[in-house]
Amino acid sequence: MADALELEALWEDFHRVVNMTSQELAAWLRVRDADEESEPLPGQAGPPTGQHVLAILQKRRTDLTDDDVRVMYKVVDTVGDLVDMEDEPLPEKTEEDTRLRHRLMTLGHDPLKP
């Protein structure tokens, strides 16, 4: 696992880019997977990474596992690659923008959230 200073910086970066609360993310994952005929069980909604982000949001920093740290780095890097954090929030303009927003929301980042 990362040393204490590195873990603290990662914790701060993760919570900076994950701007949705655990309740907002859980609701989004349920909506994302729901269709006209069925809705997944609340604990099984969304892709594995989205579920893992939700689990991390519900943990204390001292309870993180090596796998949590790996996912946190992945989320910070992915959101950083896809979003210019300085110029947010961005209005949705095209279908591609909507798809990007939905992908980011699955990671706990809503680019339209102030």
Short mmCIF file of N, CA and C in Angstrom, two decimals:
data_model
loop_
_atom_site.label_atom_id
_atom_site.label_comp_id
_atom_site.label_asym_id
_atom_site.label_seq_id
_atom_site.Cartn_x
_atom_site.Cartn_y
_atom_site.Cartn_z
N MET A 1 0.85 -1.18 0.00
CA MET A 1 0.00 0.00 0.00
C MET A 1 0.89 1.24 0.00
N ALA A 2 0.33 2.35 -0.39
CA ALA A 2 1.06 3.61 -0.47
C ALA A 2 1.43 4.09 0.94
N ASP A 3 2.49 4.94 1.02
CA ASP A 3 2.86 5.47 2.32
C ASP A 3 1.81 6.49 2.76
N ALA A 4 1.91 6.95 4.00
CA ALA A 4 0.86 7.79 4.60
C ALA A 4 0.66 9.10 3.84
N LEU A 5 1.74 9.77 3.44
CA LEU A 5 1.60 11.04 2.72
C LEU A 5 0.98 10.82 1.33
N GLU A 6 1.43 9.78 0.66
CA GLU A 6 0.89 9.47 -0.67
C GLU A 6 -0.59 9.11 -0.57
N LEU A 7 -0.95 8.34 0.45
CA LEU A 7 -2.34 7.94 0.65
C LEU A 7 -3.22 9.15 0.97
N GLU A 8 -2.71 10.07 1.78
CA GLU A 8 -3.47 11.28 2.10
C GLU A 8 -3.71 12.11 0.84
N ALA A 9 -2.68 12.27 0.00
CA ALA A 9 -2.83 13.03 -1.24
C ALA A 9 -3.82 12.34 -2.18
N LEU A 10 -3.75 11.02 -2.27
CA LEU A 10 -4.69 10.28 -3.11
C LEU A 10 -6.11 10.43 -2.59
N TRP A 11 -6.29 10.34 -1.28
CA TRP A 11 -7.61 10.49 -0.66
C TRP A 11 -8.21 11.85 -1.03
N GLU A 12 -7.40 12.90 -0.93
CA GLU A 12 -7.87 14.25 -1.28
C GLU A 12 -8.18 14.36 -2.77
N ASP A 13 -7.31 13.84 -3.63
CA ASP A 13 -7.54 13.88 -5.07
C ASP A 13 -8.81 13.11 -5.43
N PHE A 14 -8.97 11.93 -4.86
CA PHE A 14 -10.15 11.11 -5.13
C PHE A 14 -11.42 11.86 -4.75
N HIS A 15 -11.44 12.45 -3.56
CA HIS A 15 -12.64 13.16 -3.12
C HIS A 15 -12.84 14.50 -3.84
N ARG A 16 -11.80 15.00 -4.49
CA ARG A 16 -11.94 16.21 -5.31
C ARG A 16 -12.62 15.85 -6.64
N VAL A 17 -12.20 14.74 -7.26
CA VAL A 17 -12.77 14.37 -8.55
C VAL A 17 -14.10 13.64 -8.42
N VAL A 18 -14.30 12.92 -7.33
CA VAL A 18 -15.58 12.25 -7.09
C VAL A 18 -16.45 13.27 -6.36
N ASN A 19 -17.24 14.00 -7.14
CA ASN A 19 -18.03 15.09 -6.57
C ASN A 19 -19.49 14.70 -6.29
N MET A 20 -19.81 13.44 -6.48
CA MET A 20 -21.15 12.96 -6.16
C MET A 20 -21.11 12.30 -4.78
N THR A 21 -22.19 12.45 -4.02
CA THR A 21 -22.27 11.78 -2.74
C THR A 21 -22.53 10.30 -2.96
N SER A 22 -22.37 9.51 -1.93
CA SER A 22 -22.65 8.08 -2.08
C SER A 22 -24.11 7.84 -2.43
N GLN A 23 -25.01 8.67 -1.89
CA GLN A 23 -26.43 8.52 -2.23
C GLN A 23 -26.70 8.87 -3.69
N GLU A 24 -26.07 9.93 -4.18
CA GLU A 24 -26.24 10.31 -5.59
C GLU A 24 -25.68 9.23 -6.52
N LEU A 25 -24.51 8.71 -6.18
CA LEU A 25 -23.91 7.68 -7.02
C LEU A 25 -24.74 6.40 -7.00
N ALA A 26 -25.21 5.99 -5.83
CA ALA A 26 -26.04 4.78 -5.74
C ALA A 26 -27.30 4.93 -6.58
N ALA A 27 -27.93 6.10 -6.50
CA ALA A 27 -29.14 6.35 -7.28
C ALA A 27 -28.82 6.33 -8.77
N TRP A 28 -27.71 6.94 -9.18
CA TRP A 28 -27.32 6.95 -10.59
C TRP A 28 -27.07 5.54 -11.10
N LEU A 29 -26.37 4.72 -10.33
CA LEU A 29 -26.07 3.36 -10.76
C LEU A 29 -27.36 2.56 -10.93
N ARG A 30 -28.34 2.77 -10.05
CA ARG A 30 -29.62 2.07 -10.19
C ARG A 30 -30.36 2.55 -11.44
N VAL A 31 -30.39 3.85 -11.68
CA VAL A 31 -31.08 4.40 -12.85
C VAL A 31 -30.39 3.94 -14.12
N ARG A 32 -29.06 3.95 -14.11
CA ARG A 32 -28.28 3.58 -15.29
C ARG A 32 -28.59 2.16 -15.74
N ASP A 33 -28.78 1.25 -14.78
CA ASP A 33 -29.00 -0.15 -15.12
C ASP A 33 -30.47 -0.53 -15.26
N ALA A 34 -31.37 0.37 -14.89
CA ALA A 34 -32.80 0.05 -14.97
C ALA A 34 -33.26 0.11 -16.42
N ASP A 35 -34.17 -0.79 -16.76
CA ASP A 35 -34.81 -0.71 -18.07
C ASP A 35 -36.31 -0.86 -17.87
N GLU A 36 -37.02 -0.95 -18.96
CA GLU A 36 -38.48 -0.97 -18.88
C GLU A 36 -39.01 -2.19 -18.13
N GLU A 37 -38.29 -3.29 -18.17
CA GLU A 37 -38.81 -4.53 -17.61
C GLU A 37 -38.22 -4.90 -16.26
N SER A 38 -37.07 -4.38 -15.93
CA SER A 38 -36.46 -4.78 -14.67
C SER A 38 -35.56 -3.70 -14.12
N GLU A 39 -35.27 -3.85 -12.85
CA GLU A 39 -34.33 -2.96 -12.18
C GLU A 39 -33.45 -3.85 -11.31
N PRO A 40 -32.13 -3.63 -11.33
CA PRO A 40 -31.24 -4.50 -10.55
C PRO A 40 -31.42 -4.28 -9.05
N LEU A 41 -30.97 -5.24 -8.28
CA LEU A 41 -30.95 -5.07 -6.84
C LEU A 41 -30.03 -3.90 -6.52
N PRO A 42 -30.36 -3.09 -5.51
CA PRO A 42 -29.56 -1.89 -5.23
C PRO A 42 -28.06 -2.15 -5.08
N GLY A 43 -27.66 -3.22 -4.45
CA GLY A 43 -26.24 -3.50 -4.26
C GLY A 43 -25.56 -4.07 -5.48
N GLN A 44 -26.32 -4.35 -6.54
CA GLN A 44 -25.75 -4.95 -7.74
C GLN A 44 -25.86 -4.04 -8.96
N ALA A 45 -26.27 -2.81 -8.75
CA ALA A 45 -26.45 -1.89 -9.87
C ALA A 45 -25.12 -1.28 -10.29
N GLY A 46 -24.95 -1.14 -11.59
CA GLY A 46 -23.77 -0.48 -12.13
C GLY A 46 -22.61 -1.42 -12.37
N PRO A 47 -21.61 -0.91 -13.09
CA PRO A 47 -20.42 -1.72 -13.39
C PRO A 47 -19.57 -1.89 -12.13
N PRO A 48 -18.65 -2.86 -12.15
CA PRO A 48 -17.82 -3.11 -10.97
C PRO A 48 -17.06 -1.89 -10.46
N THR A 49 -16.52 -1.08 -11.37
CA THR A 49 -15.76 0.10 -10.90
C THR A 49 -16.69 1.08 -10.20
N GLY A 50 -17.88 1.30 -10.73
CA GLY A 50 -18.84 2.19 -10.08
C GLY A 50 -19.24 1.67 -8.71
N GLN A 51 -19.43 0.37 -8.60
CA GLN A 51 -19.76 -0.23 -7.30
C GLN A 51 -18.60 -0.07 -6.33
N HIS A 52 -17.38 -0.21 -6.83
CA HIS A 52 -16.20 -0.08 -5.97
C HIS A 52 -16.04 1.37 -5.50
N VAL A 53 -16.28 2.34 -6.38
CA VAL A 53 -16.22 3.75 -5.99
C VAL A 53 -17.24 4.00 -4.89
N LEU A 54 -18.44 3.47 -5.04
CA LEU A 54 -19.48 3.63 -4.03
C LEU A 54 -19.02 3.04 -2.69
N ALA A 55 -18.40 1.88 -2.73
CA ALA A 55 -17.91 1.25 -1.50
C ALA A 55 -16.82 2.10 -0.84
N ILE A 56 -15.93 2.69 -1.65
CA ILE A 56 -14.86 3.53 -1.11
C ILE A 56 -15.46 4.77 -0.45
N LEU A 57 -16.48 5.36 -1.07
CA LEU A 57 -17.12 6.54 -0.48
C LEU A 57 -17.71 6.25 0.90
N GLN A 58 -18.02 5.01 1.15
CA GLN A 58 -18.63 4.64 2.42
C GLN A 58 -17.60 4.18 3.46
N LYS A 59 -16.31 4.30 3.12
CA LYS A 59 -15.24 3.86 4.02
C LYS A 59 -14.51 5.05 4.64
N ARG A 60 -13.82 4.75 5.73
CA ARG A 60 -12.86 5.69 6.29
C ARG A 60 -11.51 5.43 5.63
N ARG A 61 -10.68 6.43 5.62
CA ARG A 61 -9.37 6.29 4.98
C ARG A 61 -8.57 5.15 5.60
N THR A 62 -8.70 4.94 6.88
CA THR A 62 -7.93 3.89 7.56
C THR A 62 -8.40 2.49 7.18
N ASP A 63 -9.56 2.36 6.55
CA ASP A 63 -10.11 1.05 6.19
C ASP A 63 -9.83 0.66 4.73
N LEU A 64 -9.07 1.49 4.02
CA LEU A 64 -8.81 1.21 2.60
C LEU A 64 -7.93 -0.03 2.42
N THR A 65 -8.24 -0.77 1.38
CA THR A 65 -7.43 -1.92 1.00
C THR A 65 -6.53 -1.54 -0.18
N ASP A 66 -5.60 -2.42 -0.52
CA ASP A 66 -4.75 -2.19 -1.70
C ASP A 66 -5.61 -2.08 -2.96
N ASP A 67 -6.66 -2.88 -3.05
CA ASP A 67 -7.55 -2.82 -4.21
C ASP A 67 -8.28 -1.48 -4.27
N ASP A 68 -8.69 -0.95 -3.11
CA ASP A 68 -9.32 0.37 -3.06
C ASP A 68 -8.37 1.43 -3.59
N VAL A 69 -7.12 1.36 -3.15
CA VAL A 69 -6.12 2.34 -3.58
C VAL A 69 -5.93 2.26 -5.10
N ARG A 70 -5.88 1.06 -5.64
CA ARG A 70 -5.74 0.88 -7.09
C ARG A 70 -6.91 1.53 -7.83
N VAL A 71 -8.13 1.31 -7.35
CA VAL A 71 -9.32 1.89 -7.99
C VAL A 71 -9.31 3.41 -7.84
N MET A 72 -8.89 3.91 -6.70
CA MET A 72 -8.83 5.36 -6.51
C MET A 72 -7.88 6.00 -7.51
N TYR A 73 -6.70 5.41 -7.70
CA TYR A 73 -5.76 5.92 -8.71
C TYR A 73 -6.40 5.88 -10.10
N LYS A 74 -7.06 4.79 -10.41
CA LYS A 74 -7.70 4.64 -11.72
C LYS A 74 -8.75 5.72 -11.94
N VAL A 75 -9.58 5.98 -10.95
CA VAL A 75 -10.63 6.99 -11.07
C VAL A 75 -10.03 8.38 -11.22
N VAL A 76 -9.06 8.71 -10.39
CA VAL A 76 -8.42 10.04 -10.47
C VAL A 76 -7.79 10.24 -11.84
N ASP A 77 -7.08 9.23 -12.34
CA ASP A 77 -6.44 9.33 -13.65
C ASP A 77 -7.47 9.42 -14.77
N THR A 78 -8.50 8.58 -14.73
CA THR A 78 -9.52 8.58 -15.79
C THR A 78 -10.27 9.90 -15.84
N VAL A 79 -10.72 10.38 -14.71
CA VAL A 79 -11.45 11.66 -14.69
C VAL A 79 -10.52 12.78 -15.13
N GLY A 80 -9.28 12.77 -14.67
CA GLY A 80 -8.32 13.79 -15.07
C GLY A 80 -8.06 13.80 -16.57
N ASP A 81 -8.05 12.60 -17.18
CA ASP A 81 -7.82 12.50 -18.62
C ASP A 81 -9.03 12.98 -19.42
N LEU A 82 -10.23 12.80 -18.88
CA LEU A 82 -11.45 13.10 -19.63
C LEU A 82 -12.01 14.49 -19.40
N VAL A 83 -11.60 15.14 -18.32
CA VAL A 83 -12.22 16.41 -17.92
C VAL A 83 -11.15 17.44 -17.61
N ASP A 84 -11.42 18.65 -18.05
CA ASP A 84 -10.60 19.78 -17.65
C ASP A 84 -11.24 20.35 -16.39
N MET A 85 -10.70 20.00 -15.24
CA MET A 85 -11.32 20.35 -13.97
C MET A 85 -11.42 21.87 -13.77
N GLU A 86 -10.61 22.65 -14.46
CA GLU A 86 -10.62 24.09 -14.30
C GLU A 86 -11.83 24.74 -14.98
N ASP A 87 -12.32 24.13 -16.07
CA ASP A 87 -13.37 24.76 -16.87
C ASP A 87 -14.76 24.18 -16.62
N GLU A 88 -14.95 23.43 -15.56
CA GLU A 88 -16.25 22.85 -15.29
C GLU A 88 -17.16 23.88 -14.64
N PRO A 89 -18.46 23.68 -14.60
CA PRO A 89 -19.21 22.66 -15.31
C PRO A 89 -19.44 23.02 -16.78
N LEU A 90 -19.57 22.02 -17.59
CA LEU A 90 -19.78 22.20 -19.02
C LEU A 90 -21.22 21.82 -19.37
N PRO A 91 -21.87 22.62 -20.20
CA PRO A 91 -23.22 22.24 -20.61
C PRO A 91 -23.18 21.08 -21.60
N GLU A 92 -24.21 20.25 -21.56
CA GLU A 92 -24.31 19.16 -22.53
C GLU A 92 -24.73 19.75 -23.87
N LYS A 93 -24.01 19.38 -24.92
CA LYS A 93 -24.30 19.93 -26.23
C LYS A 93 -24.69 18.85 -27.23
N THR A 94 -24.05 17.71 -27.15
CA THR A 94 -24.27 16.66 -28.13
C THR A 94 -24.53 15.33 -27.42
N GLU A 95 -24.90 14.36 -28.23
CA GLU A 95 -25.09 13.02 -27.68
C GLU A 95 -23.78 12.48 -27.12
N GLU A 96 -22.68 12.81 -27.77
CA GLU A 96 -21.37 12.37 -27.27
C GLU A 96 -21.06 12.99 -25.90
N ASP A 97 -21.42 14.27 -25.72
CA ASP A 97 -21.24 14.92 -24.42
C ASP A 97 -22.07 14.22 -23.35
N THR A 98 -23.28 13.82 -23.70
CA THR A 98 -24.15 13.12 -22.76
C THR A 98 -23.55 11.77 -22.39
N ARG A 99 -23.03 11.04 -23.37
CA ARG A 99 -22.40 9.76 -23.09
C ARG A 99 -21.18 9.93 -22.18
N LEU A 100 -20.38 10.96 -22.44
CA LEU A 100 -19.21 11.23 -21.61
C LEU A 100 -19.65 11.56 -20.18
N ARG A 101 -20.67 12.38 -20.06
CA ARG A 101 -21.17 12.71 -18.72
C ARG A 101 -21.63 11.46 -17.99
N HIS A 102 -22.35 10.60 -18.66
CA HIS A 102 -22.84 9.37 -18.03
C HIS A 102 -21.69 8.45 -17.65
N ARG A 103 -20.66 8.38 -18.47
CA ARG A 103 -19.48 7.56 -18.14
C ARG A 103 -18.81 8.10 -16.88
N LEU A 104 -18.64 9.43 -16.84
CA LEU A 104 -18.02 10.05 -15.68
C LEU A 104 -18.87 9.87 -14.42
N MET A 105 -20.18 9.96 -14.57
CA MET A 105 -21.07 9.80 -13.42
C MET A 105 -20.97 8.38 -12.85
N THR A 106 -20.71 7.41 -13.70
CA THR A 106 -20.53 6.03 -13.24
C THR A 106 -19.29 5.93 -12.35
N LEU A 107 -18.35 6.85 -12.50
CA LEU A 107 -17.16 6.91 -11.66
C LEU A 107 -17.34 7.86 -10.48
N GLY A 108 -18.52 8.47 -10.37
CA GLY A 108 -18.79 9.37 -9.25
C GLY A 108 -18.51 10.83 -9.53
N HIS A 109 -18.29 11.17 -10.80
CA HIS A 109 -17.99 12.57 -11.16
C HIS A 109 -19.07 13.10 -12.10
N ASP A 110 -19.81 14.11 -11.65
CA ASP A 110 -20.80 14.75 -12.50
C ASP A 110 -20.25 16.08 -12.97
N PRO A 111 -19.90 16.19 -14.28
CA PRO A 111 -19.31 17.44 -14.76
C PRO A 111 -20.26 18.63 -14.74
N LEU A 112 -21.54 18.39 -14.58
CA LEU A 112 -22.49 19.51 -14.51
C LEU A 112 -22.74 19.98 -13.09
N LYS A 113 -22.17 19.28 -12.14
CA LYS A 113 -22.35 19.64 -10.73
C LYS A 113 -21.34 20.71 -10.36
N PRO A 114 -21.82 21.81 -9.77
CA PRO A 114 -20.88 22.89 -9.41
C PRO A 114 -19.95 22.50 -8.28
#
